[in-house]
Amino acid sequence: MAIQIGIGNLGGAMASNFYRQKDGPRYVLGHALELGFISVGIIAASVLIFSYISINKKRDSRMAAGEDSRYTAEELSDKGDKALTYRYMW
């Protein structure tokens, strides 16, 4: 939790350097950097979604092949999100 708060506080430190008084009133640098960060976030989210879809498809094919019968319910439970029966939701 401390890491999350620390990273959140970095936003204020970065914003004060992005939106410099000498760049006003248009603040091209600040707006460009913010758009860049938003773009990186959208790309990262898209990559994550496609990786979830890929992992789910691989697990579906392994389940269809009957690999789930190799494990007990307790073993699958112990694996958490690595379990063959676990599906990522997006």
XYZ file of N, CA and C in Angstrom:
270
model
N 0.829 -1.181 0.000
C 0.000 0.000 0.000
C 0.877 1.250 0.000
N 2.001 1.191 0.691
C 2.887 2.349 0.738
C 3.455 2.665 -0.640
N 3.729 1.628 -1.414
C 4.250 1.851 -2.769
C 3.202 2.556 -3.620
N 1.953 2.130 -3.502
C 0.880 2.754 -4.274
C 0.731 4.223 -3.902
N 0.771 4.530 -2.635
C 0.652 5.922 -2.191
C 1.841 6.733 -2.679
N 3.030 6.144 -2.595
C 4.231 6.839 -3.058
C 4.187 7.139 -4.541
N 3.769 6.168 -5.327
C 3.669 6.381 -6.774
C 2.578 7.404 -7.081
N 1.488 7.356 -6.329
C 0.420 8.341 -6.514
C 0.895 9.751 -6.237
N 1.735 9.897 -5.228
C 2.267 11.222 -4.904
C 3.254 11.721 -5.951
N 3.844 10.819 -6.707
C 4.744 11.243 -7.779
C 4.008 12.048 -8.844
N 2.713 11.821 -8.972
C 1.923 12.565 -9.950
C 2.011 14.058 -9.730
N 1.951 14.481 -8.485
C 2.057 15.909 -8.177
C 3.433 16.456 -8.497
N 4.459 15.674 -8.201
C 5.824 16.111 -8.497
C 6.049 16.204 -10.001
N 5.506 15.245 -10.735
C 5.688 15.270 -12.184
C 4.880 16.400 -12.808
N 3.654 16.590 -12.353
C 2.793 17.620 -12.936
C 3.394 19.005 -12.777
N 4.060 19.249 -11.669
C 4.658 20.575 -11.476
C 5.800 20.818 -12.451
N 6.385 19.759 -12.975
C 7.441 19.912 -13.976
C 6.907 19.840 -15.401
N 5.769 19.215 -15.588
C 5.165 19.142 -16.914
C 4.505 20.458 -17.286
N 3.782 21.022 -16.353
C 3.030 22.247 -16.598
C 3.789 23.429 -16.002
N 4.865 23.783 -16.680
C 5.708 24.884 -16.207
C 5.052 26.220 -16.543
N 5.316 27.196 -15.698
C 4.704 28.509 -15.875
C 5.137 29.152 -17.192
N 6.365 28.900 -17.605
C 6.849 29.520 -18.844
C 6.186 28.936 -20.091
N 5.545 27.766 -19.978
C 4.874 27.147 -21.123
C 3.429 27.615 -21.285
N 2.922 28.355 -20.307
C 1.524 28.792 -20.326
C 1.275 29.822 -21.400
N 0.092 30.028 -21.824
C -1.147 29.418 -21.354
C -1.517 28.131 -22.101
N -0.735 27.738 -23.093
C -1.123 26.562 -23.884
C -0.600 25.258 -23.291
N 0.512 25.291 -22.597
C 1.106 24.122 -21.940
C 1.238 22.926 -22.885
N 1.891 23.166 -24.009
C 2.058 22.121 -25.023
C 2.835 20.931 -24.453
N 3.915 21.191 -23.733
C 4.714 20.107 -23.155
C 3.874 19.255 -22.199
N 3.165 19.885 -21.310
C 2.347 19.152 -20.342
C 1.270 18.316 -20.997
N 0.575 18.912 -21.948
C -0.492 18.178 -22.634
C 0.080 17.029 -23.460
N 1.210 17.256 -24.118
C 1.831 16.201 -24.927
C 2.265 15.031 -24.047
N 2.854 15.335 -22.909
C 3.278 14.263 -22.005
C 2.078 13.496 -21.450
N 1.030 14.202 -21.105
C -0.169 13.528 -20.597
C -0.787 12.630 -21.665
N -0.859 13.125 -22.898
C -1.383 12.290 -23.986
C -0.492 11.076 -24.221
N 0.811 11.262 -24.078
C 1.742 10.142 -24.211
C 1.510 9.087 -23.143
N 1.343 9.524 -21.902
C 1.087 8.576 -20.818
C -0.242 7.850 -21.005
N -1.247 8.578 -21.464
C -2.547 7.951 -21.718
C -2.417 6.908 -22.821
N -1.675 7.234 -23.874
C -1.473 6.288 -24.975
C -0.757 5.031 -24.502
N 0.275 5.205 -23.691
C 0.999 4.049 -23.153
C 0.064 3.194 -22.300
N -0.790 3.828 -21.518
C -1.745 3.091 -20.694
C -2.738 2.297 -21.522
N -3.228 2.893 -22.599
C -4.168 2.198 -23.478
C -3.492 1.013 -24.148
N -2.266 1.207 -24.607
C -1.523 0.110 -25.241
C -1.264 -1.007 -24.234
N -0.853 -0.648 -23.022
C -0.585 -1.656 -21.991
C -1.852 -2.439 -21.647
N -2.978 -1.754 -21.540
C -4.238 -2.436 -21.240
C -4.631 -3.374 -22.379
N -4.414 -2.942 -23.621
C -4.728 -3.789 -24.776
C -3.861 -5.041 -24.795
N -2.574 -4.874 -24.532
C -1.664 -6.025 -24.483
C -2.102 -6.989 -23.388
N -2.485 -6.463 -22.245
C -2.930 -7.299 -21.134
C -4.193 -8.077 -21.499
N -5.138 -7.416 -22.144
C -6.375 -8.087 -22.547
C -6.079 -9.203 -23.540
N -5.239 -8.922 -24.541
C -4.920 -9.948 -25.529
C -4.142 -11.105 -24.914
N -3.304 -10.824 -23.930
C -2.598 -11.921 -23.260
C -3.573 -12.761 -22.440
N -4.554 -12.129 -21.799
C -5.576 -12.882 -21.069
C -6.368 -13.779 -22.018
N -6.736 -13.250 -23.171
C -7.475 -14.041 -24.157
C -6.641 -15.232 -24.602
N -5.368 -15.007 -24.866
C -4.474 -16.077 -25.302
C -4.319 -17.151 -24.234
N -4.109 -16.733 -22.993
C -3.968 -17.695 -21.894
C -5.250 -18.504 -21.726
N -6.395 -17.839 -21.799
C -7.672 -18.546 -21.661
C -7.870 -19.568 -22.778
N -7.490 -19.221 -24.013
C -7.626 -20.159 -25.132
C -6.722 -21.370 -24.940
N -5.497 -21.134 -24.475
C -4.586 -22.255 -24.222
C -5.140 -23.169 -23.139
N -5.705 -22.580 -22.106
C -6.274 -23.390 -21.028
C -7.513 -24.144 -21.507
N -8.303 -23.522 -22.381
C -9.467 -24.215 -22.933
C -9.041 -25.445 -23.725
N -7.993 -25.301 -24.533
C -7.538 -26.443 -25.328
C -6.945 -27.532 -24.435
N -6.260 -27.151 -23.385
C -5.714 -28.141 -22.447
C -6.839 -28.848 -21.694
N -7.885 -28.102 -21.354
C -9.041 -28.716 -20.687
C -9.741 -29.694 -21.636
N -9.859 -29.310 -22.911
C -10.494 -30.181 -23.892
C -9.694 -31.465 -24.081
N -8.377 -31.385 -23.892
C -7.523 -32.563 -24.014
C -7.579 -33.436 -22.761
N -8.254 -32.969 -21.730
C -8.432 -33.761 -20.524
C -7.343 -33.615 -19.483
N -6.532 -32.571 -19.585
C -5.444 -32.388 -18.625
C -5.936 -32.078 -17.218
N -7.154 -31.587 -17.097
C -7.658 -31.239 -15.766
C -7.863 -32.463 -14.882
N -7.995 -33.641 -15.485
C -8.206 -34.851 -14.689
C -6.934 -35.301 -13.970
N -5.806 -34.720 -14.306
C -4.538 -35.069 -13.652
C -4.435 -34.499 -12.241
N -5.228 -33.490 -11.951
C -5.105 -32.774 -10.685
C -6.347 -32.970 -9.827
N -6.134 -32.978 -8.528
C -7.263 -33.004 -7.599
C -7.782 -31.576 -7.438
N -8.955 -31.459 -6.851
C -9.532 -30.127 -6.627
C -8.636 -29.306 -5.706
N -8.018 -29.962 -4.740
C -7.133 -29.251 -3.812
C -5.875 -28.743 -4.524
N -5.323 -29.554 -5.427
C -4.138 -29.119 -6.178
C -4.468 -27.924 -7.065
N -5.625 -27.970 -7.698
C -6.037 -26.848 -8.540
C -6.251 -25.599 -7.703
N -6.832 -25.768 -6.534
C -7.066 -24.629 -5.649
C -5.753 -24.011 -5.182
N -4.764 -24.856 -4.915
C -3.464 -24.363 -4.453
C -2.721 -23.573 -5.530
N -3.019 -23.844 -6.793
C -2.328 -23.155 -7.886
C -2.826 -21.730 -8.100
N -3.974 -21.401 -7.546
C -4.506 -20.046 -7.692
C -4.801 -19.709 -9.141
N -4.297 -18.561 -9.614
C -4.574 -18.155 -10.995
C -3.751 -18.936 -12.008
N -2.853 -19.784 -11.557
C -2.087 -20.652 -12.460
C -2.815 -21.972 -12.723
N -3.931 -22.184 -12.048
C -4.694 -23.420 -12.216
C -5.277 -23.494 -13.616
N -5.384 -24.705 -14.106
C -5.906 -24.942 -15.446
C -7.366 -24.514 -15.575
N -8.092 -24.547 -14.483
C -9.516 -24.199 -14.512
C -9.771 -22.708 -14.309
N -8.741 -21.955 -13.990
C -8.900 -20.513 -13.748
C -8.993 -19.780 -15.081
N -9.918 -18.838 -15.175
C -10.056 -18.017 -16.378
C -9.963 -16.547 -15.996
N -9.196 -15.823 -16.784
C -9.084 -14.380 -16.578
C -10.300 -13.700 -17.181
N -10.846 -12.747 -16.462
C -11.990 -11.974 -16.948
C -11.483 -10.619 -17.411
N -11.983 -10.169 -18.494
C -11.571 -8.860 -19.002
C -12.791 -8.167 -19.432
